[in-house]
Coordinates of C-alpha atoms in Angstrom, one line a residue:
X249 CA 0.5 3.9 -40.5
X250 CA 3.1 5.8 -38.4
X251 CA 2.0 9.1 -40.0
X252 CA -1.6 8.4 -39.2
X253 CA -0.8 7.7 -35.5
X254 CA 1.4 10.8 -35.3
X255 CA -1.5 12.9 -36.7
X256 CA -3.8 11.5 -34.1
X257 CA -1.4 12.2 -31.3
X258 CA -0.9 15.7 -32.4
X259 CA -4.7 16.3 -32.7
X260 CA -5.1 15.4 -29.0
X261 CA -2.3 17.6 -27.7
X262 CA -3.5 20.2 -25.1
X263 CA -0.8 22.8 -24.4
X264 CA -2.5 24.1 -21.3
X265 CA -2.0 20.8 -19.4
X266 CA 1.2 20.3 -17.5
X267 CA 2.5 17.3 -15.4
X268 CA 3.0 17.8 -11.7
X269 CA 5.5 16.0 -9.6
X270 CA 4.8 13.3 -7.0
X271 CA 4.6 14.8 -3.5
X272 CA 3.3 14.2 0.0
X273 CA 0.4 16.1 1.6
X274 CA -0.7 16.4 5.2
X275 CA -4.2 15.2 6.2
X276 CA -6.2 15.9 9.3
X277 CA -6.7 12.8 11.4
X278 CA -8.7 14.7 14.1
X279 CA -6.7 12.9 16.8
X280 CA -3.4 13.5 18.7
X281 CA -2.8 10.0 20.1
X282 CA 0.0 7.9 18.6
X283 CA -0.9 6.1 15.3
X284 CA 1.0 2.9 14.7
X285 CA -0.2 1.2 11.5
X286 CA -1.9 2.1 8.2
X287 CA -3.3 -0.1 5.4
X288 CA -4.9 0.8 2.1
X289 CA -7.7 -1.2 0.6
X290 CA -7.8 0.6 -2.8
X291 CA -7.3 4.0 -4.4
X292 CA -9.3 5.9 -1.9
X293 CA -10.0 3.6 1.1
X294 CA -7.6 3.4 4.0
X295 CA -7.6 2.3 7.6
X296 CA -5.4 3.5 10.5
X297 CA -5.0 2.2 14.1
X298 CA -3.2 3.5 17.2
X299 CA -3.1 3.5 20.9
X300 CA -6.2 3.7 23.2
X301 CA -8.2 1.5 20.8
X302 CA -8.0 4.1 18.1
X303 CA -9.2 3.2 14.6
X304 CA -9.8 5.7 11.7
X305 CA -11.2 5.1 8.2
X306 CA -11.4 7.0 5.0
X307 CA -13.2 6.3 1.7
X308 CA -12.3 9.5 -0.1
X309 CA -8.5 9.3 -0.2
X310 CA -8.1 10.8 3.3
X311 CA -9.9 14.1 2.7
X312 CA -11.9 13.0 5.7
X313 CA -10.8 10.5 8.3
X314 CA -13.7 9.1 10.3
X315 CA -13.6 7.6 13.8
X316 CA -14.1 3.9 13.4
X317 CA -13.6 2.5 17.0
X318 CA -17.2 1.3 17.3
X319 CA -18.7 -1.1 19.9
X320 CA -16.5 -4.0 20.9
X321 CA -13.2 -2.2 20.5
X322 CA -11.8 -1.5 24.1
X323 CA -10.2 1.9 24.6
X324 CA -7.6 0.1 26.8
X325 CA -6.2 -1.9 23.9
X326 CA -3.0 -0.5 22.4
X327 CA -3.4 -1.3 18.7
X328 CA -0.2 -1.8 16.7
X329 CA -1.3 -3.4 13.4
X330 CA -4.2 -3.1 11.0
X331 CA -4.9 -4.8 7.6
X332 CA -7.6 -3.4 5.3
X333 CA -9.6 -6.1 3.4
X334 CA -12.0 -3.6 1.8
X335 CA -13.8 -0.4 2.6
X336 CA -16.0 -2.2 5.2
X337 CA -13.8 -5.0 6.5
X338 CA -10.5 -4.8 8.4
X339 CA -8.6 -6.7 11.1
X340 CA -6.7 -5.0 13.9
X341 CA -4.4 -6.4 16.5
X342 CA -2.9 -5.1 19.8
X343 CA -2.4 -5.7 23.4
X344 CA -4.6 -5.2 26.4
X345 CA -2.4 -5.6 29.4
X346 CA -0.4 -8.9 28.9
X347 CA -2.9 -10.4 26.5
X348 CA -2.7 -10.1 22.8
X349 CA -6.1 -9.5 21.1
X350 CA -7.2 -9.4 17.5
X351 CA -10.5 -7.7 16.3
X352 CA -12.5 -7.8 13.1
X353 CA -15.1 -5.5 11.6
X354 CA -17.3 -6.0 8.6
X355 CA -19.4 -2.8 8.8
X356 CA -16.8 0.0 8.5
X357 CA -15.9 0.0 12.2
X358 CA -19.4 0.5 13.6
X359 CA -18.8 -2.7 15.6
X360 CA -15.8 -5.0 16.3
X361 CA -15.7 -8.7 17.2
X362 CA -12.8 -10.2 19.0
X363 CA -11.6 -13.2 16.9
X364 CA -8.4 -14.1 18.7
X365 CA -6.7 -13.7 22.1
X366 CA -3.5 -15.1 23.5
X367 CA -2.2 -14.6 27.1
X368 CA 1.4 -13.4 27.3
X369 CA 1.5 -13.1 23.6
X370 CA 2.1 -10.2 21.1
X371 CA 0.7 -10.4 17.6
X372 CA 2.9 -8.3 15.4
X373 CA 1.2 -8.5 11.9
X374 CA -1.9 -9.7 10.2
X375 CA -1.7 -10.0 6.4
X376 CA -4.6 -11.1 4.2
X377 CA -3.7 -12.5 0.7
X378 CA -7.3 -12.1 -0.3
X379 CA -10.7 -11.6 1.3
X380 CA -10.7 -15.1 2.8
X381 CA -7.1 -16.3 3.3
X382 CA -4.6 -14.7 5.6
X383 CA -1.6 -15.2 7.9
X384 CA -0.8 -13.9 11.3
X385 CA 2.6 -13.8 13.1
X386 CA 3.5 -12.9 16.7
X387 CA 6.1 -13.3 19.4
X388 CA 7.0 -16.7 20.7
X389 CA 4.8 -18.2 23.4
X390 CA 6.3 -21.3 25.2
X391 CA 9.4 -21.1 22.9
X392 CA 7.2 -21.4 19.7
X393 CA 6.6 -18.5 17.3
X394 CA 2.9 -17.6 17.2
X395 CA 1.9 -18.4 13.7
X396 CA -1.8 -18.7 12.5
X397 CA -3.8 -19.0 9.3
X398 CA -7.4 -18.1 8.4
X399 CA -9.5 -19.3 5.5
X400 CA -12.7 -17.5 6.3
X401 CA -11.7 -13.8 6.3
X402 CA -10.2 -13.7 9.8
X403 CA -13.3 -15.0 11.6
X404 CA -11.3 -18.0 12.8
X405 CA -7.5 -18.7 13.2
X406 CA -5.7 -22.0 13.2
X407 CA -2.0 -22.9 13.9
X408 CA -2.2 -26.5 12.7
X409 CA 0.9 -27.4 10.7
X410 CA 2.7 -24.1 11.5
X411 CA 5.7 -24.6 13.7
X412 CA 8.8 -22.5 14.2
X413 CA 10.7 -22.9 17.4
X414 CA 12.2 -20.0 19.3
X415 CA 14.5 -20.9 22.2
X416 CA 16.2 -17.5 22.4
X417 CA 15.2 -15.2 25.3
X418 CA 16.1 -12.1 23.3
X419 CA 14.4 -12.9 20.0
X420 CA 11.2 -11.0 19.3
X421 CA 9.4 -9.8 16.2
X422 CA 8.3 -6.3 15.4
X423 CA 4.8 -4.9 14.6
X424 CA 4.3 -4.4 10.9
X425 CA 7.5 -6.3 10.1
X426 CA 6.0 -9.1 8.0
X427 CA 5.7 -9.2 4.2
X428 CA 3.7 -11.7 2.2
X429 CA 3.6 -12.4 -1.5
X430 CA 1.7 -15.4 -2.8
X431 CA 3.1 -18.3 -0.6
X432 CA 6.3 -16.4 0.4
X433 CA 6.5 -15.0 3.9
X434 CA 9.2 -12.9 5.5
X435 CA 9.3 -11.5 9.0
X436 CA 12.0 -9.7 10.9
X437 CA 13.3 -10.3 14.4
X438 CA 15.5 -8.6 17.0
X439 CA 18.1 -11.5 16.9
X440 CA 19.7 -10.5 13.6
X441 CA 17.5 -12.9 11.6
X442 CA 14.7 -12.8 9.0
X443 CA 12.5 -15.9 9.0
X444 CA 11.4 -16.9 5.6
X445 CA 8.9 -19.5 4.3
X446 CA 8.3 -20.3 0.6
X447 CA 5.3 -22.6 1.3
X448 CA 3.0 -20.3 3.4
X449 CA 4.4 -21.3 6.8
X450 CA 4.7 -25.1 6.4
X451 CA 8.5 -24.8 6.8
X452 CA 11.0 -22.1 7.5
X453 CA 14.6 -21.0 6.9
X454 CA 16.5 -18.2 8.6
X455 CA 18.1 -15.4 6.6
X456 CA 20.9 -13.3 8.2
X457 CA 20.0 -9.7 8.7
X458 CA 23.7 -8.7 9.2
X459 CA 23.5 -7.7 12.9
X460 CA 20.5 -5.5 12.8
X461 CA 17.0 -5.7 14.3
X462 CA 14.5 -5.7 11.4
X463 CA 11.6 -3.3 11.9
X464 CA 10.2 -3.5 8.3
X465 CA 10.5 -5.6 5.1
X466 CA 9.3 -4.9 1.6
X467 CA 9.8 -6.6 -1.8
X468 CA 9.9 -5.0 -5.2
X469 CA 7.1 -5.8 -7.7
X470 CA 6.7 -7.4 -10.1
X471 CA 9.3 -10.2 -9.5
X472 CA 9.6 -9.8 -5.7
X473 CA 13.2 -11.0 -5.7
X474 CA 14.6 -7.6 -5.0
X475 CA 13.7 -6.3 -1.5
X476 CA 14.6 -4.0 1.3
X477 CA 14.7 -4.2 5.1
X478 CA 15.3 -1.6 7.7
X479 CA 16.2 -1.4 11.4
X480 CA 19.1 0.7 12.7
X481 CA 20.3 0.4 9.0
X482 CA 18.9 -0.4 5.6
X483 CA 19.6 -3.6 3.7
X484 CA 18.9 -4.9 0.2
X485 CA 18.5 -8.3 -1.4
X486 CA 18.4 -9.2 -5.1
X487 CA 17.7 -12.9 -4.6
X488 CA 14.6 -13.1 -2.4
X489 CA 16.5 -12.7 0.8
X490 CA 19.1 -15.5 0.4
X491 CA 21.7 -12.7 0.9
X492 CA 21.3 -9.2 2.3
X493 CA 23.8 -6.4 1.8
X494 CA 24.1 -3.1 3.7
X495 CA 22.8 0.1 1.9
X496 CA 24.0 3.5 2.9
X497 CA 21.0 5.4 4.1
X498 CA 20.9 9.0 5.5
X499 CA 18.9 10.3 8.5
X500 CA 18.6 9.9 12.2
X501 CA 16.0 8.6 14.5
X502 CA 13.6 5.6 14.5
X503 CA 12.8 3.9 11.3
X504 CA 9.1 3.9 10.8
X505 CA 9.1 1.5 7.9
X506 CA 10.1 0.9 4.3
X507 CA 8.0 0.3 1.2
X508 CA 8.7 -0.1 -2.5
X509 CA 6.9 0.5 -5.8
X510 CA 8.2 -0.8 -9.2
X511 CA 10.5 2.2 -9.7
X512 CA 11.1 3.7 -6.3
X513 CA 11.8 2.8 -2.6
X514 CA 10.7 4.9 0.3
X515 CA 11.5 4.7 4.0
X516 CA 10.3 6.8 6.9
X517 CA 12.8 7.8 9.6
X518 CA 12.2 10.3 12.3
X519 CA 10.1 13.1 10.8
X520 CA 11.4 12.6 7.2
X521 CA 10.4 10.4 4.2
X522 CA 13.3 9.4 2.0
X523 CA 13.2 8.2 -1.6
X524 CA 15.5 6.3 -3.9
X525 CA 15.0 5.8 -7.6
X526 CA 18.2 3.8 -8.2
X527 CA 17.7 0.7 -6.0
X528 CA 19.0 2.3 -2.9
X529 CA 22.3 3.6 -4.2
X530 CA 21.4 7.2 -3.3
X531 CA 18.6 8.7 -1.3
X532 CA 17.1 12.1 -0.9
X533 CA 14.5 13.6 1.5
X534 CA 11.2 13.8 -0.3
X535 CA 9.1 15.1 2.6
X536 CA 9.5 16.5 6.1
X537 CA 6.5 16.3 8.5
X538 CA 5.6 19.5 10.4
X539 CA 5.7 17.6 13.7
X540 CA 5.9 14.1 15.2
X541 CA 7.9 11.0 14.1
X542 CA 6.8 8.3 11.7
X543 CA 5.7 5.0 13.0
X544 CA 4.6 3.2 9.8
X545 CA 4.4 3.6 6.0
X546 CA 2.4 1.4 3.8
X547 CA 1.4 1.3 0.1
X548 CA -1.2 -0.3 -2.1
X549 CA -0.4 -1.4 -5.7
X550 CA -2.3 -3.0 -8.5
X551 CA -0.9 -5.8 -10.7
X552 CA 2.6 -5.2 -9.5
X553 CA 2.6 -1.6 -10.8
X554 CA 3.4 1.6 -9.0
X555 CA 1.5 2.9 -6.0
X556 CA -2.2 3.5 -6.3
X557 CA -2.2 4.7 -2.6
X558 CA 0.4 5.2 0.1
X559 CA 0.1 6.7 3.6
X560 CA 2.5 7.2 6.5
X561 CA 1.4 7.8 10.1
X562 CA 3.1 9.4 13.1
X563 CA 3.2 9.3 16.9
X564 CA 1.3 12.5 17.3
X565 CA -1.7 11.6 15.2
X566 CA -0.3 12.9 12.0
X567 CA -1.1 11.4 8.6
X568 CA 0.8 12.0 5.4
X569 CA -0.5 10.9 2.0
X570 CA 1.6 10.2 -1.1
X571 CA 0.0 12.1 -4.0
X572 CA 0.0 10.5 -7.4
X573 CA 1.7 12.6 -10.1
X574 CA -1.2 14.0 -12.2
X575 CA -1.7 16.4 -15.0
X576 CA -3.8 19.4 -14.1
X577 CA -5.4 22.3 -16.0
X578 CA -3.3 25.4 -15.6
X579 CA -5.9 27.9 -16.7
X580 CA -8.6 27.7 -13.9
X581 CA -10.8 30.1 -15.9
X582 CA -11.0 27.8 -18.9
X583 CA -14.0 25.4 -18.5
X584 CA -14.6 22.8 -21.1
X585 CA -17.8 23.1 -23.1
X586 CA -18.5 19.4 -23.1
X587 CA -18.0 16.1 -21.2
X588 CA -15.4 14.2 -23.2
X589 CA -13.1 11.2 -23.0
X590 CA -10.3 11.4 -25.6
X591 CA -8.5 8.5 -27.2
X592 CA -5.5 7.4 -25.2
X593 CA -2.1 8.2 -26.5
X594 CA 0.1 6.6 -27.5
X595 CA -2.2 3.8 -28.9
X596 CA -1.1 1.1 -29.3
X597 CA 1.2 1.4 -26.3
X598 CA 3.7 -0.4 -24.1
X599 CA 3.6 -0.2 -21.1
X600 CA 2.4 3.3 -20.4
X601 CA -0.3 5.4 -22.0
X602 CA -2.2 8.6 -21.1
X603 CA -5.9 9.4 -20.8
X604 CA -7.2 12.9 -21.3
X605 CA -10.7 13.8 -20.3
X606 CA -12.9 16.9 -19.7
X607 CA -15.4 17.5 -17.0
X608 CA -18.1 20.2 -17.3
X609 CA -19.9 19.8 -13.9
X610 CA -18.6 19.5 -10.4
X611 CA -19.2 16.0 -9.1
X612 CA -18.0 12.5 -8.4
X613 CA -15.8 11.1 -11.3
X614 CA -14.5 7.6 -12.0
X615 CA -12.0 6.5 -14.6
X616 CA -11.5 2.7 -14.8
X617 CA -9.8 0.2 -17.0
X618 CA -11.4 -3.2 -17.8
X619 CA -10.4 -6.3 -19.8
X620 CA -12.7 -7.5 -22.6
X621 CA -14.5 -9.8 -20.1
X622 CA -15.6 -6.8 -18.0
X623 CA -13.2 -7.5 -15.2
X624 CA -11.8 -4.3 -13.6
X625 CA -8.1 -3.9 -14.1
X626 CA -7.5 -0.7 -12.2
X627 CA -9.2 2.5 -11.0
X628 CA -7.3 5.7 -12.0
X629 CA -9.9 8.2 -10.7
X630 CA -12.4 7.8 -7.9
X631 CA -13.1 11.2 -6.4
X632 CA -15.0 14.5 -6.6
X633 CA -13.6 16.8 -9.3
X634 CA -14.3 20.4 -10.4
X635 CA -14.9 21.3 -14.1
X636 CA -11.7 21.2 -16.1
X637 CA -9.4 19.2 -18.3
X638 CA -7.4 16.4 -16.7
X639 CA -4.9 13.7 -17.6
X640 CA -4.0 10.4 -16.0
X641 CA -1.2 7.9 -16.8
X642 CA -1.9 4.2 -17.0
X643 CA 1.0 1.7 -16.5
X644 CA 0.1 -1.7 -17.9
X645 CA 3.4 -3.4 -16.8
X646 CA 2.4 -7.0 -15.8
X647 CA -0.6 -7.2 -18.0
X648 CA -0.9 -9.4 -21.1
X649 CA -1.0 -7.9 -24.6
X650 CA -4.4 -7.4 -26.0
X651 CA -7.4 -5.1 -26.2
X652 CA -8.7 -3.3 -23.1
X653 CA -11.5 -0.9 -22.3
X654 CA -11.5 2.4 -20.3
X655 CA -14.6 4.1 -19.0
X656 CA -15.2 7.6 -17.7
X657 CA -18.3 8.3 -15.6
X658 CA -19.5 11.6 -14.1
X659 CA -23.0 11.8 -12.8
X660 CA -25.3 10.3 -15.5
X661 CA -22.7 10.8 -18.2
X662 CA -20.5 7.9 -19.4
X663 CA -18.0 7.4 -22.2
X664 CA -16.2 4.1 -23.1
X665 CA -13.2 3.6 -25.4
X666 CA -10.8 0.8 -26.4
X667 CA -7.0 0.7 -26.1
X668 CA -4.5 -1.7 -27.4
X669 CA -1.5 -3.0 -25.3
X670 CA 1.2 -4.5 -27.6
X671 CA 4.3 -6.0 -26.0

């Protein structure tokens, strides 16, 4: 059996394909005003907000960012947080004078509806667990942290059963500083504390942030017990935040946020993005922006795996996109003579496998993985591609053993094959 598998693997080897390294690329936002928050809704869909009621949206991975501040979004509102539900639906929060306001769109930003307002308040973060259920956190009003839930996609918000007192005059939150996983919620403060709930806001405990203001929190998939927080320094926890320890981190300037995949941690500071692949023990500069300083970095992952999409936005309208490591055809003059999806290798596999495919016509291409019930597991390709030979890597960490399907579509052409995950 091993010899047969080896023969199959050898027969699918394409010497002209090489693996590129992950990198960051600059994208044209078309604006110069400060951008404050970014949220991805899938492999190619992203939403960005900023000052002066600015909202941008992309559905093609950021190749084009379109103006999405439609009717109902006041230009005088300084937006500081956005959460993407899907390619048409998003929720944005900000302040207009001394009043905190939250807006919702369901038509790609053509129009916005105000769904929440609070005098003398400041909503820091909205986080949707799914299309219907979400949590919202803001600064204290009348010595009570502003905590709200929605069960209808952000149309209505309710604070019933959510109470966390704040009697300190110097304790505030920070925009984009909340992190939610299942019923676990963390949000950072300026008073050297991280507030944590394990029951979706019904009760809270305080975790010490070791004398730093916490600007951003992220937790590592797939267990979400290891996590990171940043402010004037970087901290790490290995027990869900019960204890935080300092991590030596290089750089100068304001921390624009921190985010983690299964294998790497990234933080934005000043005009640089730093990466660690050893749980924060050492860091290196992965990217330096041509101008401006980072205000937020945010990722989107599937099934607790590595990034499917990650963007970082800056105070001058700049947008940087994390580029997935992909295999590319090195001989641009060599055009395949047929549309073809090859058998994945290795197969059976655990947990990673590779898909090779060949495109003969320029056009929109999708490569997706499904379970045997037809439920989509992940999208590996969803973009326009030129003729050539390509390769994508699929990481099935977090998925159950069994048979899966993968499908390649280009125009009217479709090919479907099976693959076997054995753990």
